[in-house]
Coordinates of C-alpha atoms in Angstrom, one line a residue:
M1 CA 19.8 16.1 12.0
N2 CA 19.6 12.5 10.8
R3 CA 19.4 10.0 13.7
L4 CA 21.2 7.3 11.9
T5 CA 24.3 9.4 13.0
T6 CA 23.0 10.5 16.7
P7 CA 25.4 9.1 19.3
L8 CA 22.5 8.6 21.8
L9 CA 20.7 6.2 19.6
L10 CA 23.7 4.0 18.6
S11 CA 23.1 1.7 21.4
L12 CA 19.6 1.1 20.7
F13 CA 18.1 -1.7 18.6
L14 CA 16.3 0.3 16.1
S15 CA 13.5 -0.9 13.4
A16 CA 15.0 -0.9 10.2
C17 CA 18.1 0.9 11.6
I18 CA 21.1 0.9 9.4
Q19 CA 23.8 2.4 11.5
T20 CA 27.2 1.7 13.1
P21 CA 27.0 -0.4 16.4
P22 CA 28.7 0.1 19.5
T23 CA 30.3 -3.2 19.3
P24 CA 31.0 -5.5 16.4
P25 CA 28.2 -8.3 15.6
P26 CA 29.2 -11.6 16.5
I27 CA 29.4 -12.6 12.6
Q28 CA 32.3 -11.1 11.3
P29 CA 32.5 -10.8 7.5
P30 CA 35.4 -12.2 5.3
A31 CA 38.1 -10.0 4.2
P32 CA 36.1 -7.5 1.7
S33 CA 36.8 -7.8 -1.8
T34 CA 39.3 -5.1 -3.0
E35 CA 37.4 -4.5 -6.2
F36 CA 34.0 -3.8 -4.6
E37 CA 32.4 -2.7 -1.5
L38 CA 29.0 -3.5 0.5
H39 CA 27.1 -1.4 2.7
A40 CA 23.5 -1.2 4.2
I41 CA 21.1 1.7 4.2
S42 CA 17.7 2.1 5.7
S43 CA 14.6 1.3 3.6
M44 CA 13.5 4.9 4.0
V45 CA 16.4 6.5 1.9
K46 CA 14.9 7.1 -1.6
L47 CA 18.1 6.6 -3.9
H48 CA 18.2 9.3 -6.8
N49 CA 21.0 10.3 -9.6
S50 CA 20.5 13.2 -11.9
E51 CA 22.5 11.5 -14.5
A52 CA 22.8 7.7 -14.7
P53 CA 20.3 5.0 -13.6
Y54 CA 21.9 3.9 -10.5
A55 CA 22.3 5.1 -6.8
D56 CA 24.3 8.3 -5.9
L57 CA 25.4 7.9 -2.8
S58 CA 26.4 11.7 -1.9
G59 CA 25.3 12.7 1.5
I60 CA 23.9 9.3 2.5
E61 CA 25.2 7.3 5.9
L62 CA 26.4 4.1 4.9
S63 CA 26.9 1.1 7.4
S64 CA 29.2 -1.7 7.1
W65 CA 26.5 -4.1 8.5
A66 CA 22.4 -4.2 8.5
N67 CA 20.5 -3.9 11.9
V68 CA 16.7 -4.5 11.8
S69 CA 14.2 -4.8 14.2
A70 CA 10.5 -6.4 13.6
A71 CA 7.8 -8.1 15.8
K72 CA 6.7 -11.2 14.9
N73 CA 4.3 -11.9 12.0
E74 CA 6.0 -8.5 10.4
R75 CA 8.2 -7.5 7.8
E76 CA 11.0 -5.2 7.7
A77 CA 13.4 -4.1 5.0
F78 CA 16.8 -2.3 4.2
Q79 CA 19.0 -1.8 1.1
L80 CA 22.1 -3.5 0.3
I81 CA 24.2 -1.3 -1.7
I82 CA 26.9 -3.0 -4.1
S83 CA 29.9 -0.3 -4.9
A84 CA 32.0 -1.2 -8.0
N85 CA 35.2 0.8 -7.1
Q86 CA 37.8 -0.6 -9.0
T87 CA 36.3 -2.6 -11.9
E88 CA 33.0 -3.6 -13.4
L89 CA 31.4 -6.4 -11.6
Q90 CA 30.4 -9.5 -13.8
N91 CA 27.9 -11.8 -13.2
V92 CA 26.9 -10.5 -9.6
Q93 CA 24.8 -13.0 -7.6
V94 CA 23.4 -12.3 -4.1
A95 CA 22.3 -14.8 -1.5
A96 CA 21.1 -14.7 2.0
S97 CA 22.1 -17.1 4.8
D98 CA 19.7 -18.6 7.6
L99 CA 19.4 -16.3 10.9
S100 CA 20.7 -17.9 13.9
G101 CA 19.2 -16.8 17.0
P102 CA 18.9 -17.8 20.6
A103 CA 19.4 -21.5 21.6
G104 CA 20.1 -22.6 18.3
N105 CA 16.5 -21.3 16.8
L106 CA 16.8 -20.5 13.0
I107 CA 14.7 -18.1 10.9
S108 CA 15.3 -19.6 7.4
S109 CA 16.8 -17.9 4.3
S110 CA 13.4 -18.6 2.5
N111 CA 12.3 -15.6 5.1
I112 CA 14.5 -13.2 3.3
E113 CA 13.5 -11.8 -0.3
L114 CA 15.8 -10.2 -2.5
F115 CA 14.7 -7.6 -5.2
Y116 CA 16.7 -5.8 -7.5
V117 CA 16.2 -2.0 -7.5
H118 CA 15.4 -0.4 -10.5
F119 CA 15.7 3.2 -11.4
I120 CA 13.0 5.1 -13.2
E121 CA 13.7 8.2 -15.2
L122 CA 11.8 11.1 -14.8
T123 CA 12.0 13.8 -17.6
E124 CA 9.8 16.4 -15.7
A125 CA 9.2 16.8 -11.7
S126 CA 5.9 15.9 -10.0
D127 CA 5.8 19.4 -8.7
E128 CA 8.0 22.1 -7.1
L129 CA 9.2 19.7 -4.5
G130 CA 10.0 17.1 -7.0
G131 CA 13.0 16.4 -9.4
T132 CA 14.1 14.7 -12.4
G133 CA 16.9 12.4 -13.2
Y134 CA 16.7 8.5 -12.0
Y135 CA 14.9 7.5 -9.1
A136 CA 14.6 4.2 -7.4
D137 CA 11.2 2.7 -7.3
A138 CA 10.6 -0.6 -9.4
L139 CA 11.3 -3.9 -7.3
P140 CA 11.3 -7.0 -9.6
P141 CA 12.4 -10.1 -7.8
L142 CA 16.2 -10.8 -7.8
N143 CA 15.9 -13.8 -10.2
N144 CA 19.1 -13.3 -12.6
E145 CA 22.6 -12.4 -12.2
F146 CA 23.7 -8.7 -13.1
E147 CA 26.4 -6.2 -14.0
V148 CA 27.7 -3.4 -12.1
E149 CA 29.5 -0.9 -14.0
K150 CA 32.7 0.5 -12.7
G151 CA 32.3 3.3 -10.5
A152 CA 28.6 2.5 -10.2
N153 CA 26.4 1.6 -7.1
A154 CA 23.9 -1.0 -7.4
A155 CA 21.0 -1.7 -4.7
I156 CA 19.1 -4.7 -3.4
W157 CA 16.2 -4.5 -1.6
V158 CA 15.9 -7.0 1.3
K159 CA 12.8 -7.8 2.9
L160 CA 12.7 -10.0 6.0
S161 CA 9.5 -11.8 7.5
V162 CA 9.5 -12.8 10.7
P163 CA 7.3 -16.2 11.3
E164 CA 4.8 -16.1 13.8
N165 CA 6.2 -19.1 15.8
V166 CA 9.7 -17.7 16.1
V167 CA 11.4 -17.2 19.4
A168 CA 12.1 -13.7 20.2
G169 CA 15.9 -12.2 20.5
E170 CA 18.7 -11.5 18.7
Y171 CA 19.4 -13.2 15.1
E172 CA 22.7 -13.1 13.0
G173 CA 23.5 -13.9 9.3
S174 CA 24.8 -12.3 6.4
L175 CA 24.3 -11.4 2.7
N176 CA 26.8 -12.9 0.5
V177 CA 27.7 -11.5 -2.9
S178 CA 29.7 -13.1 -5.6
T179 CA 31.0 -12.1 -8.8
S180 CA 32.8 -14.1 -11.7
N181 CA 35.5 -11.6 -12.0
A182 CA 36.1 -9.7 -8.6
G183 CA 35.8 -12.4 -5.6
S184 CA 33.3 -12.1 -3.0
A185 CA 32.3 -10.5 0.0
S186 CA 29.5 -10.5 2.9
L187 CA 27.6 -7.8 4.8
P188 CA 26.7 -8.8 8.3
V189 CA 23.2 -8.7 9.3
H190 CA 21.3 -8.4 12.6
L191 CA 17.7 -9.0 13.6
R192 CA 16.0 -8.3 16.7
V193 CA 12.7 -9.9 17.2
W194 CA 10.4 -7.9 19.5
N195 CA 8.4 -10.5 21.9
F196 CA 5.0 -9.8 20.5
S197 CA 3.0 -10.4 17.2
L198 CA 1.3 -8.2 15.1
P199 CA -2.5 -9.6 14.4
E200 CA -3.6 -11.3 11.1
K201 CA -6.5 -8.9 10.7
P202 CA -5.2 -5.3 10.3
S203 CA -6.3 -2.7 12.5
M204 CA -6.4 0.0 9.8
T205 CA -8.4 -0.1 6.9
A206 CA -6.6 0.6 3.7
V207 CA -8.5 0.4 0.4
F208 CA -6.9 0.6 -3.0
G209 CA -7.9 0.2 -6.5
I210 CA -7.0 -2.5 -9.2
S211 CA -7.8 -2.5 -12.9
A212 CA -9.1 -6.0 -14.2
N213 CA -8.7 -4.3 -17.8
A214 CA -5.0 -3.3 -17.2
L215 CA -4.2 -6.9 -16.2
S216 CA -6.0 -8.6 -19.3
F217 CA -4.1 -6.2 -21.5
A218 CA -0.8 -6.7 -19.6
Y219 CA -1.2 -10.6 -19.7
D220 CA -3.3 -11.1 -22.5
L221 CA -5.9 -12.9 -20.6
K222 CA -9.9 -13.3 -20.5
G223 CA -12.3 -15.2 -18.7
S224 CA -11.3 -17.7 -16.3
E225 CA -7.8 -17.1 -17.0
L226 CA -8.1 -13.5 -16.2
D227 CA -9.9 -14.4 -12.9
E228 CA -7.1 -16.7 -11.8
K229 CA -4.7 -13.6 -12.4
L230 CA -7.0 -11.4 -10.4
D231 CA -7.0 -13.6 -7.9
E232 CA -3.3 -13.5 -7.5
Y233 CA -3.0 -9.6 -7.3
L234 CA -6.1 -9.6 -4.9
S235 CA -4.6 -12.3 -2.7
F236 CA -1.3 -10.6 -3.0
M237 CA -3.0 -7.2 -1.7
L238 CA -4.8 -8.7 1.0
Q239 CA -1.8 -10.7 2.4
N240 CA 0.0 -7.2 2.7
K241 CA -3.4 -6.1 4.7
V242 CA -4.6 -3.9 1.7
V243 CA -8.2 -4.3 0.5
P244 CA -8.9 -4.4 -3.4
F245 CA -11.6 -2.3 -4.8
S246 CA -12.8 -1.7 -8.2
G247 CA -11.4 -4.3 -10.1
I248 CA -13.7 -7.2 -8.8
G249 CA -16.6 -7.4 -11.3
H250 CA -15.7 -11.1 -11.6
L251 CA -17.2 -11.7 -8.2
Y252 CA -20.5 -9.8 -8.6
P253 CA -23.7 -12.1 -8.3
S254 CA -25.9 -12.7 -11.4
A255 CA -29.4 -11.3 -11.1
E256 CA -32.6 -12.0 -13.1
W257 CA -36.4 -10.6 -12.7
N258 CA -38.6 -13.7 -13.1
G259 CA -41.8 -11.5 -13.4
E260 CA -42.6 -11.5 -9.7
E261 CA -39.5 -10.8 -8.0
V262 CA -35.4 -10.6 -8.3
E263 CA -33.6 -14.0 -8.1
V264 CA -29.9 -13.5 -7.2
W265 CA -27.2 -16.4 -7.2
F266 CA -23.4 -16.7 -7.1
T267 CA -21.3 -19.6 -8.8
D268 CA -19.3 -21.8 -6.4
E269 CA -16.1 -20.5 -7.9
Q270 CA -17.2 -16.9 -6.7
L271 CA -18.1 -17.8 -3.5
S272 CA -14.8 -19.7 -3.1
Y273 CA -12.8 -16.8 -3.8
M274 CA -15.0 -14.3 -1.8
K275 CA -14.5 -16.8 1.3
K276 CA -10.7 -16.9 0.6
Y277 CA -10.4 -13.0 0.7
I278 CA -13.2 -12.4 3.7
N279 CA -12.2 -15.5 6.0
Q280 CA -8.7 -16.7 5.3
Y281 CA -7.2 -13.2 4.5
H282 CA -9.2 -11.1 6.7
A283 CA -10.4 -8.5 4.6
S284 CA -11.3 -5.5 7.0
T285 CA -13.8 -4.3 4.3
W286 CA -15.2 -5.1 0.8
Q287 CA -16.8 -3.2 -2.1
F288 CA -20.5 -4.1 -2.3
P289 CA -21.6 -5.2 -5.8
I290 CA -23.7 -2.2 -6.8
G291 CA -23.1 0.6 -9.2
K292 CA -24.4 3.0 -11.8
W293 CA -24.1 0.2 -14.5
M294 CA -27.3 -1.5 -12.8
A295 CA -29.5 0.9 -14.2
D296 CA -28.9 -0.7 -17.5
A297 CA -28.6 -4.7 -16.1
K298 CA -31.1 -6.9 -17.5
F299 CA -33.1 -7.5 -14.3
M300 CA -33.6 -3.7 -14.2
Q301 CA -35.1 -3.5 -17.9
G302 CA -38.5 -1.5 -17.9
T303 CA -37.9 0.5 -15.1
A304 CA -37.2 4.1 -14.9
P305 CA -34.2 5.2 -12.6
F306 CA -35.4 5.7 -9.2
S307 CA -39.0 5.2 -9.8
P308 CA -40.7 3.2 -7.3
E309 CA -40.2 -0.2 -9.3
F310 CA -36.6 0.6 -9.9
N311 CA -36.0 1.2 -6.0
E312 CA -38.1 -1.9 -5.3
R313 CA -36.1 -4.5 -7.5
M314 CA -32.7 -2.9 -6.3
R315 CA -33.8 -3.6 -2.6
Q316 CA -34.4 -7.0 -3.4
Y317 CA -31.1 -7.3 -5.0
I318 CA -29.4 -6.0 -2.2
E319 CA -31.2 -7.8 0.6
K320 CA -30.8 -11.2 -1.4
T321 CA -27.0 -10.5 -2.2
I322 CA -26.4 -10.1 1.7
A323 CA -28.9 -13.0 2.6
I324 CA -26.3 -15.1 0.4
Y325 CA -23.2 -13.5 1.9
K326 CA -24.7 -14.3 5.4
Q327 CA -25.5 -17.9 4.6
E328 CA -22.2 -18.6 3.3
G329 CA -20.2 -16.9 6.2
I330 CA -18.7 -14.1 4.2
W331 CA -21.3 -11.1 5.5
N332 CA -17.9 -9.8 7.5
N333 CA -20.1 -8.3 10.3
G334 CA -21.6 -6.0 7.8
E335 CA -18.2 -4.5 6.6
Y336 CA -19.3 -3.8 3.1
F337 CA -19.3 -0.3 1.6
T338 CA -20.8 1.2 -1.7
W339 CA -19.2 3.8 -3.9
I340 CA -21.4 4.7 -6.7
V341 CA -20.9 8.5 -7.6
D342 CA -17.1 9.6 -7.5
E343 CA -16.3 13.3 -6.4
P344 CA -19.7 15.1 -7.1
K345 CA -18.9 18.6 -8.3
T346 CA -22.4 19.9 -9.4
R347 CA -25.9 20.5 -8.1
E348 CA -27.1 17.5 -10.4
A349 CA -24.2 15.1 -9.1
Y350 CA -25.4 16.0 -5.5
E351 CA -29.0 15.3 -6.3
E352 CA -27.8 11.9 -7.8
V353 CA -25.9 11.0 -4.8
N354 CA -29.2 11.6 -2.6
D355 CA -30.9 9.3 -5.1
W356 CA -28.8 6.4 -4.8
S357 CA -28.3 6.8 -0.9
A358 CA -32.1 6.9 -0.3
L359 CA -32.3 3.8 -2.5
V360 CA -29.8 2.1 -0.4
A361 CA -31.1 3.2 2.8
G362 CA -34.3 1.4 2.0
A363 CA -32.9 -2.1 2.2
S364 CA -32.5 -3.9 5.4
P365 CA -29.7 -5.1 6.2
R366 CA -27.8 -3.2 3.7
P367 CA -23.9 -2.1 3.2
K368 CA -22.4 1.4 4.2
F369 CA -22.8 4.0 1.7
M370 CA -19.9 5.9 1.0
V371 CA -19.2 9.3 -0.9
T372 CA -15.9 10.8 -2.1
E373 CA -16.9 14.3 -0.7
Q374 CA -16.3 16.8 2.2
I375 CA -19.7 17.4 4.6
T376 CA -19.4 21.1 4.1
K377 CA -21.4 21.7 0.6
Q378 CA -19.3 23.2 -2.2
D379 CA -22.1 25.7 -2.8
A380 CA -24.6 26.5 -0.4
A381 CA -27.6 26.6 -2.6
W382 CA -27.1 22.9 -3.6
P383 CA -28.9 20.1 -1.3
A384 CA -27.3 18.7 1.6
L385 CA -26.1 15.0 1.3
Q386 CA -28.4 12.7 2.8
N387 CA -28.1 9.1 4.1
I388 CA -24.2 9.1 3.9
D389 CA -22.5 6.3 6.3
L390 CA -18.9 7.0 5.3
W391 CA -17.4 10.2 4.1
C392 CA -14.1 9.6 2.1
T393 CA -12.5 13.2 2.0
S394 CA -9.5 14.7 0.5
M395 CA -6.3 14.6 2.6
K396 CA -6.1 18.6 2.6
V397 CA -9.4 18.7 4.3
F398 CA -8.0 16.6 7.3
V399 CA -4.7 18.2 7.6
V400 CA -5.3 21.9 6.9
D401 CA -9.0 22.4 7.1
E402 CA -10.9 23.1 10.3
R403 CA -14.1 21.8 8.7
A404 CA -12.7 18.5 9.5
D405 CA -13.9 18.8 13.2
E406 CA -14.3 15.0 14.6
S407 CA -17.6 16.3 16.0
R408 CA -19.2 17.0 12.7
Y409 CA -18.7 13.2 11.8
E410 CA -20.3 12.2 15.0
G411 CA -22.0 8.7 14.3
E412 CA -20.5 8.5 11.0
E413 CA -17.4 6.9 9.4
W414 CA -14.7 8.9 7.7
W415 CA -11.7 7.9 5.4
W416 CA -9.4 10.3 3.5
Y417 CA -8.0 9.4 0.1
N418 CA -4.9 9.9 -2.3
G419 CA -2.6 12.6 -1.4
G420 CA -1.6 15.9 -2.1
F421 CA 1.1 17.6 -4.5
G422 CA 2.1 21.2 -5.1
A423 CA 2.6 21.2 -1.3
D424 CA 4.6 18.7 0.9
Y425 CA 1.4 16.6 1.8
P426 CA 1.6 13.0 2.7
N427 CA 1.1 11.0 -0.3
P428 CA 2.0 7.5 -1.4
E429 CA 2.4 7.9 -5.2
L430 CA 4.9 10.2 -5.6
I431 CA 8.1 8.5 -7.2
D432 CA 10.4 11.7 -6.7
R433 CA 10.0 12.3 -2.9
Q434 CA 11.3 10.4 0.1
P435 CA 9.8 7.5 1.2
A436 CA 8.2 9.2 4.6
V437 CA 5.5 11.1 2.6
G438 CA 3.7 7.6 1.9
R439 CA 4.8 5.6 5.3
V440 CA 3.5 8.6 7.3
I441 CA -0.2 8.2 6.0
P442 CA -1.0 5.5 8.7
W443 CA 0.6 7.7 11.2
Y444 CA -1.9 10.5 10.2
T445 CA -4.7 8.2 10.2
Y446 CA -4.3 7.0 13.7
K447 CA -3.2 10.7 15.1
L448 CA -6.4 12.3 13.3
G449 CA -8.7 9.6 14.5
I450 CA -9.9 8.7 10.6
D451 CA -11.5 5.3 10.2
G452 CA -9.7 4.3 7.0
Y453 CA -7.7 5.1 3.7
L454 CA -8.2 4.8 0.2
Y455 CA -5.9 5.3 -2.9
W456 CA -7.5 5.1 -6.3
A457 CA -5.3 2.7 -8.6
T458 CA -2.4 0.3 -8.3
T459 CA -2.5 -0.9 -11.9
Y460 CA -3.7 2.0 -14.1
W461 CA -0.7 1.4 -16.6
G462 CA -2.3 2.9 -19.6
S463 CA -1.1 1.5 -23.0
F464 CA 2.0 -0.6 -23.5
A465 CA 3.6 2.3 -25.5
N466 CA 3.2 4.4 -22.4
N467 CA 3.7 2.0 -19.5
P468 CA 5.3 2.8 -15.9
W469 CA 8.4 1.4 -17.0
N470 CA 9.1 4.0 -19.4
S471 CA 6.3 6.8 -18.8
P472 CA 6.1 7.5 -15.1
K473 CA 3.6 10.0 -16.0
L474 CA 0.8 8.0 -17.3
L475 CA -1.6 9.2 -19.7
Q476 CA 0.3 12.7 -20.2
Q477 CA -3.0 14.4 -21.5
V478 CA -4.4 14.0 -18.3
A479 CA -1.5 14.6 -16.5
D480 CA -0.9 18.2 -18.1
M481 CA -4.6 19.0 -17.2
L482 CA -5.0 17.8 -13.7
G483 CA -1.1 18.0 -13.0
Y484 CA -1.0 14.3 -12.0
P485 CA 2.5 13.4 -10.7
N486 CA 5.2 10.9 -11.1
G487 CA 3.7 7.4 -10.0
A488 CA 0.1 8.5 -10.0
G489 CA -2.3 5.5 -10.6
Y490 CA -0.1 2.7 -9.9
M491 CA 1.9 1.2 -7.1
F492 CA 3.0 -2.1 -9.1
Y493 CA 4.7 -2.5 -12.5
P494 CA 3.7 -4.9 -15.2
S495 CA 5.5 -8.2 -14.7
T496 CA 5.5 -9.0 -18.4
L497 CA 8.0 -6.5 -19.1
I498 CA 10.7 -6.8 -16.5
S499 CA 13.2 -8.2 -18.7
N500 CA 12.5 -5.3 -21.3
H501 CA 14.0 -2.9 -18.6
T502 CA 16.1 -4.6 -16.0
P503 CA 18.6 -7.5 -16.0
M504 CA 15.8 -9.7 -14.1
N505 CA 13.5 -12.0 -15.8
N506 CA 9.8 -11.7 -16.2
I507 CA 7.6 -13.3 -13.6
E508 CA 3.9 -14.4 -13.1
G509 CA 3.6 -12.8 -9.9
V510 CA 3.1 -9.1 -8.8
T511 CA 6.2 -6.3 -9.1
T512 CA 5.8 -4.0 -6.4
S513 CA 7.3 -0.5 -5.9
I514 CA 9.4 1.1 -3.1
R515 CA 6.1 3.3 -2.5
W516 CA 4.0 0.4 -2.0
E517 CA 6.7 -1.2 0.3
V518 CA 6.7 1.7 2.7
F519 CA 3.0 2.3 2.9
I520 CA 2.9 -1.5 4.3
D521 CA 5.4 -0.4 6.7
G522 CA 3.4 2.2 7.9
L523 CA 0.4 -0.1 8.3
E524 CA 2.6 -2.2 10.3
D525 CA 3.8 1.0 12.3
Y526 CA -0.3 1.6 12.9
E527 CA -0.3 -1.8 14.5
Y528 CA 2.5 -0.6 17.4
L529 CA 0.3 2.5 17.7
T530 CA -2.9 0.5 18.5
M531 CA -1.0 -1.9 20.8
A532 CA 1.0 0.6 22.8
S533 CA -0.1 2.4 26.0
A534 CA -1.0 6.1 25.8
G535 CA 2.0 7.6 27.0
A536 CA 4.3 5.7 24.5
R537 CA 1.8 6.6 21.7
I538 CA 2.1 10.2 22.2
Q539 CA 5.8 10.4 22.4
A540 CA 6.1 8.4 19.3
L541 CA 3.5 10.4 17.5
N542 CA 5.1 13.5 18.6
L543 CA 8.4 12.2 17.0
I544 CA 6.7 11.9 13.5
I545 CA 4.1 14.4 13.3
D546 CA 4.3 18.2 14.7
S547 CA 2.0 18.6 17.3
S548 CA 1.7 22.5 16.5
N549 CA 1.6 22.1 12.8
K550 CA -0.4 19.2 11.0
L551 CA 1.2 19.6 8.0
S552 CA 4.7 19.3 9.2
F553 CA 6.1 15.7 9.7
S554 CA 9.4 13.8 9.6
K555 CA 11.4 12.8 6.8
E556 CA 14.1 11.4 8.5
P557 CA 14.5 7.6 8.7
G558 CA 16.0 7.9 12.3
D559 CA 12.6 9.5 13.7
Y560 CA 10.7 6.3 12.2
E561 CA 13.2 4.0 13.8
E562 CA 13.2 5.8 17.3
A563 CA 9.4 5.8 17.5
R564 CA 8.8 2.3 16.7
R565 CA 11.4 1.3 19.1
I566 CA 9.6 3.5 22.1
L567 CA 6.3 1.6 21.1
A568 CA 8.0 -1.9 20.8
E569 CA 9.7 -1.5 24.3
N570 CA 6.3 -0.3 25.6
I571 CA 4.5 -3.3 24.3
E572 CA 7.1 -5.8 25.6
A573 CA 6.9 -4.2 29.3
N574 CA 3.0 -4.3 29.0
M575 CA 3.0 -8.1 28.4
R576 CA 5.4 -9.0 31.2

């Protein structure tokens, strides 16, 4: 049963809870417009309509006010629903008020971000659990007026950011909606700020790919202008506690063989970027600048791959790069990883992994060597993988395969990556699923004792004739071959095409998705788990993940709200 309707919980302040309160909030809305209605729903509800690009509210619990809770230095969201009951709504505008709190304290309206919820048309389901029609996903910033057809329901994503220095307690405010033809109305907003703060440096390592080529194509940029655009995206990801990888070639050092040794250097601009990412944004790990392409690098010319001379030059390159990192204060306690051979599936690929891992192991100090493969060999006749510091294994292995026994990974780190489809696995990428399938990933990461999570791409947009605004299954031939689902390969939408597909104006920054936002919510949930005591953690985890069936997890918004309340109250009690 949906906990938004459970009477026992109606008196509790739930995280991101959208429900009918036991008593009216202090701020009363003005008499509602007779032409339209306002409601709030949880951010954990995925809106869908099989026939039209707006919300079908059938079966969804609606509230006449928004009630959310969050820690300091945390962001929480809900959805505002605008229903045009009697007439088309013209020139609709939405604005947030300040939130008034204890002893006259305020949370400025500048801490409340508004996004237009755009529906993506899906012409085929991701798998047997998916669907077709129009699904809410893209979240361009609300920067323009819009219309709502008669009988339609528009949705606005409302994200509240709680400042670090705010006073804990109860805050009240409103969302104000005006039209040019049907009057105005307001929705009361209640925020409970818990008396603890989430840390600046994330406790869970989450690593997501980004494509420099995609940004170059989308924004028509090269050289230093592309570097600046990449910095915009990398900074955004890190501010959301996600470490970018793959599209960071502009940060790789230069290297040269002078006839006697390898020389390595960075530009001042490169070091400036790195210091911002590692020190200011507290990156929990970073991809080390090494890859297969280096076999053809200028400083390696004249050497045969994995010959003694090749290995010696690579050793010098690794050690001298690290020496600069240390000198510049960006070695980050050695939290760098390599990823050279992706998903080895043949004997030759296994041998190549071992060649590279032995090479890296010859350097001191050195980055961690990662491989995207399980420990159990795919073929008993193949060589065992050696010198592996970090195993990055598919979700299926950890969730349903007993070979993922933690004792087999003793002394080594292990991540999991991407997701599963064709079965109801946790998966951050699926547009045609309820948001819980992405938010639950950090919960699984904590429960199973996994060290981190990797997702392969946030901007794998393909060509602009086949971009995610109008083709959610990118690279259809690949999708047909591998079964890539709706949303695979991207969490962001090209901001240069916002106005082509929505009433909003194009922006220079990042356009996110509901899938991205709920995954970030899961990262914040993870912080609650790390800060709470064991009893509260077990109680909360058992609400979300079935202790008797690792593949069974809750899809109900109220379960996450209740679990977070349990954790938050425990954390507050422990701080008294």
